[in-house]
mmCIF file of C-alpha atoms in Angstrom:
data_model
loop_
_atom_site.group_PDB
_atom_site.id
_atom_site.type_symbol
_atom_site.label_atom_id
_atom_site.label_comp_id
_atom_site.label_asym_id
_atom_site.label_seq_id
_atom_site.Cartn_x
_atom_site.Cartn_y
_atom_site.Cartn_z
ATOM 1 C CA MET A 24 0.221 -0.253 0.327
ATOM 2 C CA VAL A 25 1.032 3.595 -0.776
ATOM 3 C CA THR A 26 0.971 4.703 2.713
ATOM 4 C CA ASP A 27 0.045 2.707 6.430
ATOM 5 C CA VAL A 28 -3.332 4.222 7.354
ATOM 6 C CA SER A 29 -4.330 3.861 11.231
ATOM 7 C CA ASP A 30 -6.947 1.497 11.832
ATOM 8 C CA GLU A 31 -8.752 4.262 14.274
ATOM 9 C CA LYS A 32 -8.904 6.602 11.306
ATOM 10 C CA LEU A 33 -10.214 3.846 8.707
ATOM 11 C CA LYS A 34 -13.148 2.650 11.049
ATOM 12 C CA GLN A 35 -13.470 6.922 11.898
ATOM 13 C CA VAL A 36 -13.792 7.546 7.558
ATOM 14 C CA ARG A 37 -16.091 4.263 7.541
ATOM 15 C CA GLU A 38 -18.277 5.041 9.916
ATOM 16 C CA ILE A 39 -18.002 8.865 8.922
ATOM 17 C CA ILE A 40 -19.054 7.517 5.022
ATOM 18 C CA GLU A 41 -22.119 5.245 6.116
ATOM 19 C CA LYS A 42 -23.731 7.966 8.518
ATOM 20 C CA ILE A 43 -23.535 10.138 4.997
ATOM 21 C CA ALA A 44 -24.922 7.801 2.635
ATOM 22 C CA ASN A 45 -27.663 7.043 5.192
ATOM 23 C CA SER A 46 -29.138 10.591 6.182
ATOM 24 C CA ARG A 47 -31.008 13.129 4.530
ATOM 25 C CA ASP A 48 -30.668 15.824 6.280
ATOM 26 C CA GLU A 49 -28.909 18.188 4.641
ATOM 27 C CA ALA A 50 -27.650 20.108 7.859
ATOM 28 C CA GLU A 51 -26.126 16.819 9.514
ATOM 29 C CA ILE A 52 -24.421 15.984 5.857
ATOM 30 C CA LYS A 53 -22.579 19.264 6.183
ATOM 31 C CA GLU A 54 -21.356 18.233 9.596
ATOM 32 C CA LEU A 55 -20.725 14.864 8.831
ATOM 33 C CA GLU A 56 -18.683 16.291 5.556
ATOM 34 C CA ALA A 57 -17.000 19.015 7.234
ATOM 35 C CA GLY A 58 -15.787 16.272 9.806
ATOM 36 C CA LEU A 59 -14.890 13.878 7.389
ATOM 37 C CA ARG A 60 -12.555 17.018 5.716
ATOM 38 C CA GLY A 61 -11.274 16.996 9.001
ATOM 39 C CA ILE A 62 -10.144 14.003 9.214
ATOM 40 C CA THR A 63 -8.570 13.416 6.129
ATOM 41 C CA GLY A 64 -7.133 16.696 5.635
ATOM 42 C CA ARG A 65 -8.461 17.203 2.377
ATOM 43 C CA ALA A 66 -10.647 19.818 0.959
ATOM 44 C CA ASP A 67 -12.131 18.455 -1.788
ATOM 45 C CA ILE A 68 -13.749 15.345 -0.549
ATOM 46 C CA SER A 69 -17.568 15.742 -1.000
ATOM 47 C CA ALA A 70 -20.139 14.062 0.857
ATOM 48 C CA SER A 71 -21.828 13.605 -2.412
ATOM 49 C CA ASP A 72 -19.371 11.097 -2.720
ATOM 50 C CA CYS A 73 -20.309 8.665 -0.231
ATOM 51 C CA PHE A 74 -23.926 8.455 -1.498
ATOM 52 C CA GLU A 75 -24.540 5.092 -2.938
ATOM 53 C CA TYR A 76 -20.885 4.713 -3.314
ATOM 54 C CA TRP A 77 -21.855 0.678 -3.116
ATOM 55 C CA SER A 78 -22.515 0.970 -6.541
ATOM 56 C CA TYR A 79 -18.834 1.554 -7.563
ATOM 57 C CA THR A 80 -17.061 0.990 -4.741
ATOM 58 C CA GLY A 81 -16.687 -0.886 -1.386
ATOM 59 C CA LEU A 82 -16.834 1.353 1.850
ATOM 60 C CA THR A 83 -13.034 0.346 2.724
ATOM 61 C CA ASP A 84 -11.764 1.251 -0.726
ATOM 62 C CA LEU A 85 -13.412 4.718 -0.663
ATOM 63 C CA ALA A 86 -12.468 5.492 2.909
ATOM 64 C CA MET A 87 -8.700 4.515 1.821
ATOM 65 C CA THR A 88 -8.816 6.630 -1.630
ATOM 66 C CA PHE A 89 -10.480 9.715 0.969
ATOM 67 C CA LEU A 90 -7.284 8.595 3.626
ATOM 68 C CA LEU A 91 -4.278 7.995 0.887
ATOM 69 C CA PRO A 92 -2.264 11.712 0.094
ATOM 70 C CA GLU A 93 -2.963 12.997 -2.777
ATOM 71 C CA PRO A 94 0.875 12.322 -5.100
ATOM 72 C CA VAL A 95 3.135 14.795 -6.033
ATOM 73 C CA LYS A 96 5.666 14.758 -9.142
ATOM 74 C CA LYS A 97 8.326 12.919 -8.373
ATOM 75 C CA GLY A 98 10.292 12.135 -11.400
ATOM 76 C CA LEU A 99 10.083 8.574 -11.137
ATOM 77 C CA ASP A 100 12.242 6.677 -14.174
ATOM 78 C CA ASP A 101 10.875 4.552 -16.434
ATOM 79 C CA ASP A 102 11.498 1.085 -15.296
ATOM 80 C CA ARG A 103 9.376 2.415 -11.949
ATOM 81 C CA LEU A 104 6.828 4.196 -14.082
ATOM 82 C CA ALA A 105 6.144 0.119 -16.169
ATOM 83 C CA GLU A 106 5.788 -1.139 -12.949
ATOM 84 C CA ILE A 107 3.299 1.016 -11.648
ATOM 85 C CA ILE A 108 1.753 0.374 -15.582
ATOM 86 C CA GLU A 109 2.201 -3.729 -15.195
ATOM 87 C CA ASN A 110 0.400 -3.790 -11.802
ATOM 88 C CA ILE A 111 -2.928 -1.881 -12.856
ATOM 89 C CA TRP A 112 -2.758 -3.840 -15.823
ATOM 90 C CA PHE A 113 -2.607 -7.207 -14.302
ATOM 91 C CA ALA A 114 -4.719 -5.896 -11.490
ATOM 92 C CA ARG A 115 -2.813 -6.294 -8.747
ATOM 93 C CA TYR A 116 -3.591 -3.104 -6.743
ATOM 94 C CA SER A 117 -6.794 -2.808 -4.968
ATOM 95 C CA CYS A 118 -9.461 -0.296 -5.883
ATOM 96 C CA SER A 119 -7.840 2.031 -3.657
ATOM 97 C CA GLU A 120 -4.757 1.561 -4.739
ATOM 98 C CA THR A 121 -5.103 1.837 -8.530
ATOM 99 C CA HIS A 122 -6.976 5.139 -8.229
ATOM 100 C CA TYR A 123 -3.811 6.514 -6.213
ATOM 101 C CA GLN A 124 -1.622 5.308 -9.060
ATOM 102 C CA LEU A 125 -3.488 6.207 -11.532
ATOM 103 C CA LYS A 126 -3.186 9.781 -10.400
ATOM 104 C CA VAL A 127 0.721 9.444 -10.036
ATOM 105 C CA LEU A 128 0.680 8.355 -13.417
ATOM 106 C CA LYS A 129 -0.610 11.405 -14.829
ATOM 107 C CA ILE A 130 1.131 14.147 -12.978
ATOM 108 C CA GLU A 131 3.866 11.694 -13.732
ATOM 109 C CA THR A 132 3.283 11.309 -17.558
ATOM 110 C CA GLY A 133 1.531 14.659 -17.818
ATOM 111 C CA LEU A 134 -1.265 12.585 -19.667
ATOM 112 C CA SER A 135 -4.439 13.596 -18.591
ATOM 113 C CA ASN A 136 -5.538 10.506 -20.077
ATOM 114 C CA ILE A 137 -3.538 8.061 -18.517
ATOM 115 C CA SER A 138 -6.434 5.278 -17.921
ATOM 116 C CA ASP A 139 -7.659 5.832 -22.009
ATOM 117 C CA TYR A 140 -3.844 3.902 -22.127
ATOM 118 C CA ILE A 141 -4.843 1.141 -20.201
ATOM 119 C CA TYR A 142 -8.218 0.443 -20.662
ATOM 120 C CA TYR A 143 -9.072 1.325 -23.806
ATOM 121 C CA PRO A 144 -5.874 1.456 -25.735
ATOM 122 C CA ASP A 145 -7.911 1.373 -29.059
ATOM 123 C CA THR A 146 -8.799 5.610 -28.196
ATOM 124 C CA VAL A 147 -5.088 6.204 -28.107
ATOM 125 C CA GLY A 148 -4.262 5.013 -31.053
ATOM 126 C CA LEU A 149 -3.328 1.588 -30.461
ATOM 127 C CA ASP A 150 -4.728 -2.031 -31.194
ATOM 128 C CA PRO A 151 -7.401 -2.619 -28.494
ATOM 129 C CA ASP A 152 -5.921 -5.792 -27.566
ATOM 130 C CA ALA A 153 -2.577 -4.252 -26.789
ATOM 131 C CA GLY A 154 -0.171 -5.777 -24.280
ATOM 132 C CA VAL A 155 0.904 -4.511 -21.283
ATOM 133 C CA TRP A 156 4.172 -4.436 -23.158
ATOM 134 C CA THR A 157 3.197 -2.122 -25.848
ATOM 135 C CA ILE A 158 1.199 0.284 -23.936
ATOM 136 C CA ILE A 159 3.776 1.032 -21.289
ATOM 137 C CA GLU A 160 5.569 2.322 -24.597
ATOM 138 C CA LYS A 161 3.197 3.974 -25.982
ATOM 139 C CA ILE A 162 2.851 5.696 -22.315
ATOM 140 C CA LEU A 163 6.776 6.840 -22.149
ATOM 141 C CA GLU A 164 6.459 7.993 -25.690
ATOM 142 C CA ASP A 165 3.995 9.824 -25.542
ATOM 143 C CA ARG A 166 4.294 11.381 -21.840
ATOM 144 C CA ASN A 167 4.915 15.006 -21.281
ATOM 145 C CA LYS A 168 4.225 15.368 -25.610
ATOM 146 C CA PRO A 169 2.230 19.178 -25.908
ATOM 147 C CA PRO A 170 -1.517 18.683 -26.472
ATOM 148 C CA ILE A 171 -2.500 18.292 -30.090
ATOM 149 C CA ALA A 172 -4.080 21.944 -31.069
ATOM 150 C CA LEU A 173 -7.720 21.314 -32.714
ATOM 151 C CA THR A 174 -8.591 23.650 -35.393
ATOM 152 C CA GLY A 175 -11.939 24.564 -35.940
ATOM 153 C CA ASP A 176 -13.661 25.762 -39.237
#
């Protein structure tokens, strides 16, 4: 895992998420949201992230996503980037870890559509059934390229 999270913090965040998901009282939800932001230290968390979370993730994964720090650019070398891509491609990370590592790749490569390379390679000019090494090569080739300017008529 990216970082160690205390069991107590994880428990507190899980409880708040559940309370938000089950509440219909706007004032209570705002108060719970403030508590969630306080525990996690993340102002970007919204109570709406907790509504019906079970339709796209598990309670622990959502709590871990909230507790993981925002990644910062570290200048990772090609081998480390390849390792991260490979681990995502082979589903070796939990849901929250995958989400975090996609953010790392986005910051490190400058590719705002980094998940397309891995999950939808045909949208970036690769075969839809491209293998992991082809995807890695394409990401490393395309990273930090200036975006293509679209011209209008």
